[in-house]
Short mmCIF file of C-alpha atoms and ligand atoms in Angstrom, two decimals:
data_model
loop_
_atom_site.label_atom_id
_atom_site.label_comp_id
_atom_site.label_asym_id
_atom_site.label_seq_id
_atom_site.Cartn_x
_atom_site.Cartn_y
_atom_site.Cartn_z
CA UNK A 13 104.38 145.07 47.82
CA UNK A 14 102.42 142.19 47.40
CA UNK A 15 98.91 142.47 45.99
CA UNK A 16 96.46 139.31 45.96
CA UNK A 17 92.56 139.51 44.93
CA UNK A 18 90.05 136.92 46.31
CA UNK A 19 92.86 135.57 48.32
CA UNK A 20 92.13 132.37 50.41
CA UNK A 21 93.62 133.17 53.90
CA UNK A 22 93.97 129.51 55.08
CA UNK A 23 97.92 129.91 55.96
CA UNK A 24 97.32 133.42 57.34
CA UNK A 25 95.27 131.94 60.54
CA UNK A 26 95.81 129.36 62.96
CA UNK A 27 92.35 128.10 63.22
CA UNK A 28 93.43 126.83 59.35
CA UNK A 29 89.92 128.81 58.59
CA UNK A 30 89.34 128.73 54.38
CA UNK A 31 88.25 131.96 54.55
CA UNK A 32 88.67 134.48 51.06
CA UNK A 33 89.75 137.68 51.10
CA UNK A 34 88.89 140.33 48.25
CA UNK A 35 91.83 141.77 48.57
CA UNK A 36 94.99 140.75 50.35
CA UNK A 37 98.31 143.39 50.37
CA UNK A 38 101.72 142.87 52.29
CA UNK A 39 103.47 145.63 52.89
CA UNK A 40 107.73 145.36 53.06
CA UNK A 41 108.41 148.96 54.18
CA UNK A 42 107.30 152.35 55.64
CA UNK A 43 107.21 153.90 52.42
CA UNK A 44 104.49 151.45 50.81
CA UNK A 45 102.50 151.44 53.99
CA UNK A 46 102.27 155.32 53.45
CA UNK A 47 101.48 154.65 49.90
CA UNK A 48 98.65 152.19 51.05
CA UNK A 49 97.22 154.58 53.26
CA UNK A 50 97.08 157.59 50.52
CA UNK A 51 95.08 155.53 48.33
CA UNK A 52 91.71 156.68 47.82
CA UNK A 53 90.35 153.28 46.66
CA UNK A 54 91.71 151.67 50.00
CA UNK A 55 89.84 154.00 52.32
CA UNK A 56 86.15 153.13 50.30
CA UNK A 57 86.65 149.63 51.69
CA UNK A 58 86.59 147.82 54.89
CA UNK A 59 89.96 146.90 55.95
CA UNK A 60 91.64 144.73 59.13
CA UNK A 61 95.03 144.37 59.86
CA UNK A 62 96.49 141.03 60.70
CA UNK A 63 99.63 139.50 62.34
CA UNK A 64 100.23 135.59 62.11
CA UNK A 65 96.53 135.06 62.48
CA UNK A 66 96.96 133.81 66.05
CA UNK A 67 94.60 134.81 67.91
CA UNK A 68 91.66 135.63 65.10
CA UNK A 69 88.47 134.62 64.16
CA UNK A 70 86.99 135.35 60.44
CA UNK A 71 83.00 134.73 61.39
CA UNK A 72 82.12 134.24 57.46
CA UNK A 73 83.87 132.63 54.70
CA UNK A 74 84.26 135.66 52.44
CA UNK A 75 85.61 138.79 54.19
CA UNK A 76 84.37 141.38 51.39
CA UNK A 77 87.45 144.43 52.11
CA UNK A 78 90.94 144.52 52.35
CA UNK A 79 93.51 142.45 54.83
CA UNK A 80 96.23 144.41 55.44
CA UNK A 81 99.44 142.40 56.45
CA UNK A 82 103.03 143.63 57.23
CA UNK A 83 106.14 141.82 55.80
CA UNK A 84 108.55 144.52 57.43
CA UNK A 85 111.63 142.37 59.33
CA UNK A 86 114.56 143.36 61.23
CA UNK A 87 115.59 143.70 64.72
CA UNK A 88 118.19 146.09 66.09
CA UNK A 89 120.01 146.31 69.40
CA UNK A 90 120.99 149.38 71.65
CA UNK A 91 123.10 149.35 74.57
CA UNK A 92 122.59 151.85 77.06
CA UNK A 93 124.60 151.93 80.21
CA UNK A 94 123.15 150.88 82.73
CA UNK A 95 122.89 147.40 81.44
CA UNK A 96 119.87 147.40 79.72
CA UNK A 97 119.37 147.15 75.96
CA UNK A 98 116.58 148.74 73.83
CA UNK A 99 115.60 146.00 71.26
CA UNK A 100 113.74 147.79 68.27
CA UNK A 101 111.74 144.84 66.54
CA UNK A 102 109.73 145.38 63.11
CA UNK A 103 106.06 143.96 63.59
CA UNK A 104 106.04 141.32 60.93
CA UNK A 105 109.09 139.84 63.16
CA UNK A 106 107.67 136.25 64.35
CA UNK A 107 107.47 136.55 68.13
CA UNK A 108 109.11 133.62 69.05
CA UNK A 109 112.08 134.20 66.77
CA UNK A 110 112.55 138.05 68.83
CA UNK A 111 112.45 135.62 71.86
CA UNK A 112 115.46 133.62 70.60
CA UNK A 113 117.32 135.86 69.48
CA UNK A 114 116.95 137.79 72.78
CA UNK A 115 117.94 134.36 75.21
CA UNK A 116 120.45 133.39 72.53
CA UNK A 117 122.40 137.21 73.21
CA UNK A 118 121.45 136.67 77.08
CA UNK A 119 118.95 139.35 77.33
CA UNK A 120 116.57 138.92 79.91
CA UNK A 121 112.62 139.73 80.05
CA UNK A 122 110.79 137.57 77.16
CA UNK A 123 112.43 134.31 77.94
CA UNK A 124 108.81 133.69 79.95
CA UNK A 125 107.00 134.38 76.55
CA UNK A 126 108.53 131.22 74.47
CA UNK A 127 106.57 129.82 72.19
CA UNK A 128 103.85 132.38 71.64
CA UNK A 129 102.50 131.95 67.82
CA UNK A 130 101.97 135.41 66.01
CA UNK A 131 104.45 138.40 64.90
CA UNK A 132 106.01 141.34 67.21
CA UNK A 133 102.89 143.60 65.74
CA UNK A 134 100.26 141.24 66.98
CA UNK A 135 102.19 140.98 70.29
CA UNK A 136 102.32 144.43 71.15
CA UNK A 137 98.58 144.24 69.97
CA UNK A 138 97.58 141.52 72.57
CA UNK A 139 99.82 142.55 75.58
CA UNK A 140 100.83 138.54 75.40
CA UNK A 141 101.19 137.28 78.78
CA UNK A 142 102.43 133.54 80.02
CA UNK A 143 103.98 132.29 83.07
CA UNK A 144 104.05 135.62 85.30
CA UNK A 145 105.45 137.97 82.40
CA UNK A 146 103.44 140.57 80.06
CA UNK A 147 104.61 141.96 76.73
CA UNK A 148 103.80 145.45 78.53
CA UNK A 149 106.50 144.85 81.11
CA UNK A 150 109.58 145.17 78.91
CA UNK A 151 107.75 147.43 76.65
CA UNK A 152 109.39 151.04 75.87
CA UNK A 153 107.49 152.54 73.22
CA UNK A 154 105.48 151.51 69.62
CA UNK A 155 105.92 153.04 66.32
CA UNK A 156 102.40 153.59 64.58
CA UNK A 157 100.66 155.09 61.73
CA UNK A 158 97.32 156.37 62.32
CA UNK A 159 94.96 154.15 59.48
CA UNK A 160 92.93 157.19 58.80
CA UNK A 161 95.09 159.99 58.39
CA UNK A 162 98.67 158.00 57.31
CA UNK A 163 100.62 160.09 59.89
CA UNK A 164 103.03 158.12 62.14
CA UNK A 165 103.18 158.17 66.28
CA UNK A 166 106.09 157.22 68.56
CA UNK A 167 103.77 156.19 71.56
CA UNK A 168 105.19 155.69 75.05
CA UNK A 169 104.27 152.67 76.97
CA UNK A 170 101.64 154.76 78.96
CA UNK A 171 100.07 155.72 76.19
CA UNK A 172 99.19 152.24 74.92
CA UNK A 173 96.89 151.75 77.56
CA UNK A 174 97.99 148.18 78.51
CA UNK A 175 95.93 146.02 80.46
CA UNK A 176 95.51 142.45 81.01
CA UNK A 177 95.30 140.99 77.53
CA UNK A 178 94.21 144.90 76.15
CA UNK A 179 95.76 147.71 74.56
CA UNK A 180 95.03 150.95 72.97
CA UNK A 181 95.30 149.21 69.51
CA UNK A 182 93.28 146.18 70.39
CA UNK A 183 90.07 148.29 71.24
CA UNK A 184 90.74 149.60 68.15
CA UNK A 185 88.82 152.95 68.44
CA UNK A 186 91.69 155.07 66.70
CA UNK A 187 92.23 152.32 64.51
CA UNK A 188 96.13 151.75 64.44
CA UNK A 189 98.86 150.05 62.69
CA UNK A 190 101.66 149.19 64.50
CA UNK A 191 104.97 149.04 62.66
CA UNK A 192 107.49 149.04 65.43
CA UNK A 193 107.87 148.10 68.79
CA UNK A 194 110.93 148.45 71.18
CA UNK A 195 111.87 146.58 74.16
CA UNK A 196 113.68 147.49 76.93
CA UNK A 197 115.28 144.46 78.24
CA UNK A 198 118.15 142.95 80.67
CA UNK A 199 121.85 142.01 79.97
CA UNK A 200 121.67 140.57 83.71
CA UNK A 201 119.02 139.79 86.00
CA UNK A 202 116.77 136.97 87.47
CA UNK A 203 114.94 134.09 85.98
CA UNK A 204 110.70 134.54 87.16
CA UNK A 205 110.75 130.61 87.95
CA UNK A 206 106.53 130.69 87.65
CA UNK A 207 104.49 127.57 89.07
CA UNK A 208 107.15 125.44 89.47
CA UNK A 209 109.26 126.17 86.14
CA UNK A 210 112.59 125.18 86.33
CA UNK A 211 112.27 123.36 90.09
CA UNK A 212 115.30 121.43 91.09
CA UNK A 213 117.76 122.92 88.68
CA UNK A 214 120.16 124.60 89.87
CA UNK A 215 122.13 127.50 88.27
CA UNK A 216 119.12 127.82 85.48
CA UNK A 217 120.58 129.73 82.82
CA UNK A 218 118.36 131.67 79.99
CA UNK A 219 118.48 128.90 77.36
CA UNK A 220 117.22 126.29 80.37
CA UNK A 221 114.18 128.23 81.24
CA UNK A 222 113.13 128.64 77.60
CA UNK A 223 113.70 125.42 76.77
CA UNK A 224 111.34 124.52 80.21
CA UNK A 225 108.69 126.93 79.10
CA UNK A 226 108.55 125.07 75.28
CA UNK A 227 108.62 121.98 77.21
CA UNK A 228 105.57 122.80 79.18
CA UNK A 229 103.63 124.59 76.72
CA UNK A 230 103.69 121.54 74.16
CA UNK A 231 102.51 119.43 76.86
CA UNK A 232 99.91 121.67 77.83
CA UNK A 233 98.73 122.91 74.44
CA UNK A 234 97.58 120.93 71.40
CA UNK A 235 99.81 122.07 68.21
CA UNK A 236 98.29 123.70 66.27
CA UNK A 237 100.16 122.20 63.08
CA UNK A 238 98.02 119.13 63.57
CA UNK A 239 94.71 121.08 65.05
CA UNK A 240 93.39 124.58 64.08
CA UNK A 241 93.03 126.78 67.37
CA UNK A 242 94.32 130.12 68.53
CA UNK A 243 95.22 129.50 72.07
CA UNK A 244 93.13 130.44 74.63
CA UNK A 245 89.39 131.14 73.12
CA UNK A 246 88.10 133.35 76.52
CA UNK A 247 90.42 135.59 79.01
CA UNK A 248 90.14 134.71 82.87
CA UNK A 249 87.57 137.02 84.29
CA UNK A 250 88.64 139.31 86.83
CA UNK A 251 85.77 140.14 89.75
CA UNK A 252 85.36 142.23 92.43
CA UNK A 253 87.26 140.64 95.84
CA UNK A 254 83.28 139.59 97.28
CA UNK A 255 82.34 138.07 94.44
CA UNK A 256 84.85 135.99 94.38
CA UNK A 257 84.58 135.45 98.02
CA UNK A 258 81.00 134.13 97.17
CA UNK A 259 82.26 131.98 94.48
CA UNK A 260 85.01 130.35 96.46
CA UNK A 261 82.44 129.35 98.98
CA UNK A 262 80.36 127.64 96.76
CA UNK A 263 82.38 126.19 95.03
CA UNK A 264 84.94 124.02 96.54
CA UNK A 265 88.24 124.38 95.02
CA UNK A 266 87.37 126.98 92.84
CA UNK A 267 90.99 129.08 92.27
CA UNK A 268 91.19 132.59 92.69
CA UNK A 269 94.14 134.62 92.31
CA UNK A 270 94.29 137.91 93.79
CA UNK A 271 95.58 140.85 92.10
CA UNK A 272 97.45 143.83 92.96
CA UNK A 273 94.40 146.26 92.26
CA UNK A 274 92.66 144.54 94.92
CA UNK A 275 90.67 142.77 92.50
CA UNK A 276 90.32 138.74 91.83
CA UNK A 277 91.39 136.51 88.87
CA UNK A 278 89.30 133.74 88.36
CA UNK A 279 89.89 130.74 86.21
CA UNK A 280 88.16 130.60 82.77
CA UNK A 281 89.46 127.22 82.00
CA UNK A 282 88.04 125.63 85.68
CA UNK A 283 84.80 127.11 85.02
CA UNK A 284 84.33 125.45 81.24
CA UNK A 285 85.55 122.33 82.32
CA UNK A 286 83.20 122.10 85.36
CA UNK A 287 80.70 122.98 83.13
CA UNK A 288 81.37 119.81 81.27
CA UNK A 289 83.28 121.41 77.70
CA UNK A 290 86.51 120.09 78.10
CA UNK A 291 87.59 118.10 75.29
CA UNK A 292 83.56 118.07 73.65
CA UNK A 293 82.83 117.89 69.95
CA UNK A 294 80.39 119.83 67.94
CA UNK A 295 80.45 118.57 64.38
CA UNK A 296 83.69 120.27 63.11
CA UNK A 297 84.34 122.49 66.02
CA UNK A 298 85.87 121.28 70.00
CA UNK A 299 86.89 122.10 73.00
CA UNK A 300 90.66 120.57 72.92
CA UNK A 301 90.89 117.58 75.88
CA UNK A 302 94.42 119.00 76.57
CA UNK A 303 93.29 122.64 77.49
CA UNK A 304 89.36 123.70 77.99
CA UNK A 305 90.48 127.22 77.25
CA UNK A 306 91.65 125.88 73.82
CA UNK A 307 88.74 125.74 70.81
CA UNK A 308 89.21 123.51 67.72
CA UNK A 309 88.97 122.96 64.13
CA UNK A 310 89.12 119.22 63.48
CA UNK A 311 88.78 119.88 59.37
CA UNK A 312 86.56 122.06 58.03
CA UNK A 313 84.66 124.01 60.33
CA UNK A 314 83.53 127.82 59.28
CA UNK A 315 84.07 130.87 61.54
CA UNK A 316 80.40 130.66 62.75
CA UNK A 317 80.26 126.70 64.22
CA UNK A 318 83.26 128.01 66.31
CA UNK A 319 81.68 131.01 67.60
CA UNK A 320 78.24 129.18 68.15
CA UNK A 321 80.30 126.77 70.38
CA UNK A 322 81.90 129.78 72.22
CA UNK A 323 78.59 131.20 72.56
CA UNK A 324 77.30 127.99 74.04
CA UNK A 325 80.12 128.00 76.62
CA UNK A 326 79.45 131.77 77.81
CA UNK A 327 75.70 131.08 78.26
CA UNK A 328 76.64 127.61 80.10
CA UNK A 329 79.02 129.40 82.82
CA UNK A 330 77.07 132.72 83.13
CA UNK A 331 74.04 130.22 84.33
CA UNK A 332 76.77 128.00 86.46
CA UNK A 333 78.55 131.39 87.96
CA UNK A 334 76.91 134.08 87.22
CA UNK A 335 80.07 135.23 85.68
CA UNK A 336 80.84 136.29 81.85
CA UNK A 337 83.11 135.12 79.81
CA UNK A 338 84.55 137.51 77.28
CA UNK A 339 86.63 136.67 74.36
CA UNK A 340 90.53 136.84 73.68
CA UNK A 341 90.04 136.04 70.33
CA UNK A 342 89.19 139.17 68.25
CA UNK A 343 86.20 137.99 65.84
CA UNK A 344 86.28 139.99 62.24
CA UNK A 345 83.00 140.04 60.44
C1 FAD B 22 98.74 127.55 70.23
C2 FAD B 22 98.60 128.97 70.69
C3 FAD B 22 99.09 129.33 71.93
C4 FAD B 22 98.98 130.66 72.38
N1 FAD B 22 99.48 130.99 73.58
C5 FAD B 22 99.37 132.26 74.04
C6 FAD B 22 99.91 132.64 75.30
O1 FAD B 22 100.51 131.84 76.01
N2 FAD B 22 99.76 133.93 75.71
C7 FAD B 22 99.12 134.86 74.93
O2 FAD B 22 99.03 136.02 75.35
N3 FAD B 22 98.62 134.54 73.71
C8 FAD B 22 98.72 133.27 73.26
N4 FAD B 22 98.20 132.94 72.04
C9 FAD B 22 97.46 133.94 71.26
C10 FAD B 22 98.29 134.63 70.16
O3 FAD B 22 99.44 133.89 69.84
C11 FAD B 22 98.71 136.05 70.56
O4 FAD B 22 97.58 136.84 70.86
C12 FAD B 22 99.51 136.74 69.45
O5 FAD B 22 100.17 137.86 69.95
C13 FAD B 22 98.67 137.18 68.25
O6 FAD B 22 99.59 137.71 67.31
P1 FAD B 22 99.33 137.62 65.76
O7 FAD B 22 100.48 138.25 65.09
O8 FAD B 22 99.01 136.23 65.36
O9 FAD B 22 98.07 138.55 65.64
P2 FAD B 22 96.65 138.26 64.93
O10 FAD B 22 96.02 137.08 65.58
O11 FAD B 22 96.82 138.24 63.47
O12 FAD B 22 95.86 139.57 65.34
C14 FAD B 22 95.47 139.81 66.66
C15 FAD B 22 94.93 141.24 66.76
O13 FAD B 22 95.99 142.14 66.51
C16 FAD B 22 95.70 142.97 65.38
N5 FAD B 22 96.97 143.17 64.69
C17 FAD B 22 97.89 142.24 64.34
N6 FAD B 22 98.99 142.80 63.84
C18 FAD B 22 98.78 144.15 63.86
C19 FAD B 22 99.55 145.29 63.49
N7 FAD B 22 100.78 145.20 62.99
N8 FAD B 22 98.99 146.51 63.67
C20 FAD B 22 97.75 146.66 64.20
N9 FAD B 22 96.97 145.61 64.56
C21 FAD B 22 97.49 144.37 64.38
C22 FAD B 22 94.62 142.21 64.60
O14 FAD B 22 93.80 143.10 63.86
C23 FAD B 22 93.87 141.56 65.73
O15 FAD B 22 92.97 142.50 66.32
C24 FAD B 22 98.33 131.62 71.56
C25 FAD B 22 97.84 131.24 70.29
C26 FAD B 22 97.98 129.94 69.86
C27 FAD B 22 97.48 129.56 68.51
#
């Protein structure tokens, strides 16, 4: 177990925030998490759990309690037989290395989900989602100890509560750590060729589609390597079918995307960019000109110029569309 106090958390969050911890612990196993959560010292303080600081925002530069981080690797395989294979993944597993080791065995499901920055925790977290696939559609169940009482669940994929971009977990209200999760994917099956990926090659295997996916994402995305940012800042709203219908009318080419509840998808990134944020700077702090979902830390910025500039955007489209934006990024006071 690693211990760290006042702990700067710069390479534990993707919008390269400088932000100190006062006390920083990674965990390698079950039996020191348990150990963790027994302590009567850790319960007195305020405590968060993080993943590869993907999709985070500290809001101050000191965050006065305990980050919690698991260091807990391995992935095993079960065949079952009828095809499929149960893929057990430990949380502090880096998502996109789960994803190639899936496409490299020729397992379908995640090959969509290339690319996605963070750890197999924070995925099952976020219900990731890209190019027509959801973590919640190859999910079969999470392992999880409960933060207050230490004891450990086995949760089904019902009971995770998965929606678009939410989870059980990610509302947070019975405050969970996930250790575990396994995936139920495909040892045959078809490639989801979404918008366009893959068009004009024939006999697509696994390895092509990923490789298409990575391809598009890097032109799509600004890397975050060079420029601090945690993907997409706001989730698309979704609306009620005649709002949408009122939308669409005023606004001429506005996309909508219908969904299978009846409801509508709008698009967060059409509506900031028509509302002139695309690729703006504020000091430190941006709107990336690659992506206008995508805010950015040119150097230096603090947790609060980026969430002043996301507040800025939300009050700019709610008086453009009368619609609310609400955040993907989970903010951490
Ligand atoms: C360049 C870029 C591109 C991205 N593209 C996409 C995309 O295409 N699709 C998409 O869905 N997302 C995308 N994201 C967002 C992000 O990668 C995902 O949300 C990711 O799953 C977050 O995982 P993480 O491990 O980094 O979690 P963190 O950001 O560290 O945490 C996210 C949340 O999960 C909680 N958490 C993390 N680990 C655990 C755990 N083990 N137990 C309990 N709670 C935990 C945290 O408290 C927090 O609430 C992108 C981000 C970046 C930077």
């Amino acid at each position: 177990m690693r211990i760290e106090e006042n702990f700067s958390l710069r390479e534990y969050n993707t919008f390269k925030l400088n932000v100190k911890v006062r006390w920083f612990i990674e965990y390698e196993n079950e039996s020191d998490l348990r150990k963790i959560l027994s302590d009567e010292y850790f319960h007195s303080l305020p405590c968060v759990h993080i993943g590869g600081g993907s999709n985070i925002l500290f809001l101050n530069d000191y965050y006065n309690g305990i980050v919690l981080h698991s260091a807990m690797r391995g992935i095993t395989a079960t065949m079952e037989e009828d095809s499929s294979v149960l893929l057990r993944v430990a949380a502090g597993e880096r998502w996109d290395g789960v994803v190639e080791f899936a496409v490299g065995n020729g397992w379908y499901g995640i090959e969509n989900l290339s690319g996605i920055p963070g750890e197999a925790g924070g995925a099952a977290v976020q219900n990731i989602g890209a190019y027509g696939a959801e973590f919640a559609d190859v999910l079969a169940s999470v392992e999880c100890f409960d933060i207050e009482t230490g004891d450990k669940l086995v949760l089904s994929k019902d009971e995770c509560a998965y929606g678009y971009r939410s989870s059980r977990f990610k509302d947070g209200k019975d405050r969970l750590i996930v250790s575990s999760a396994t995936l139920r994917l495909q040892s045959s099956g078809e490639l989801l060729r979404y918008g366009g990926l893959g068009d004009g090659v024939e006999n697509m295997t696994l390895g092509d589609m990923r490789n298409s996916v990575l391809e598009r994402r890097k032109n799509s995305l600004p890397d975050v390597e060079k420029l601090g940012n945690a993907g997409c800042f706001f989730v698309n709203p979704v609306v009620e079918e005649d709002v949408a219908a009122k939308l669409a009318g005023e606004n001429v080419n506005m996309p909508v995307y219908a969904m299978p509840d009846g409801k509508v998808k709008l698009s967060a990134a059409w509506m900031i960019e028509r509302c002139g944020f695309k690729g703006v700077r504020r000091g430190n702090v941006g709107i990336s000109d690659k992506h206008a979902l995508v805010a950015v830390n040119f150097g230096g910025a603090d947790g609060n110029e980026i969430a002043a500039l996301a507040e800025e955007i939300r009050q700019s489209t709610m008086r453009r569309f009368n619609v609310e934006l609400k955040t993907e990024v989970v903010y951490i006071e």
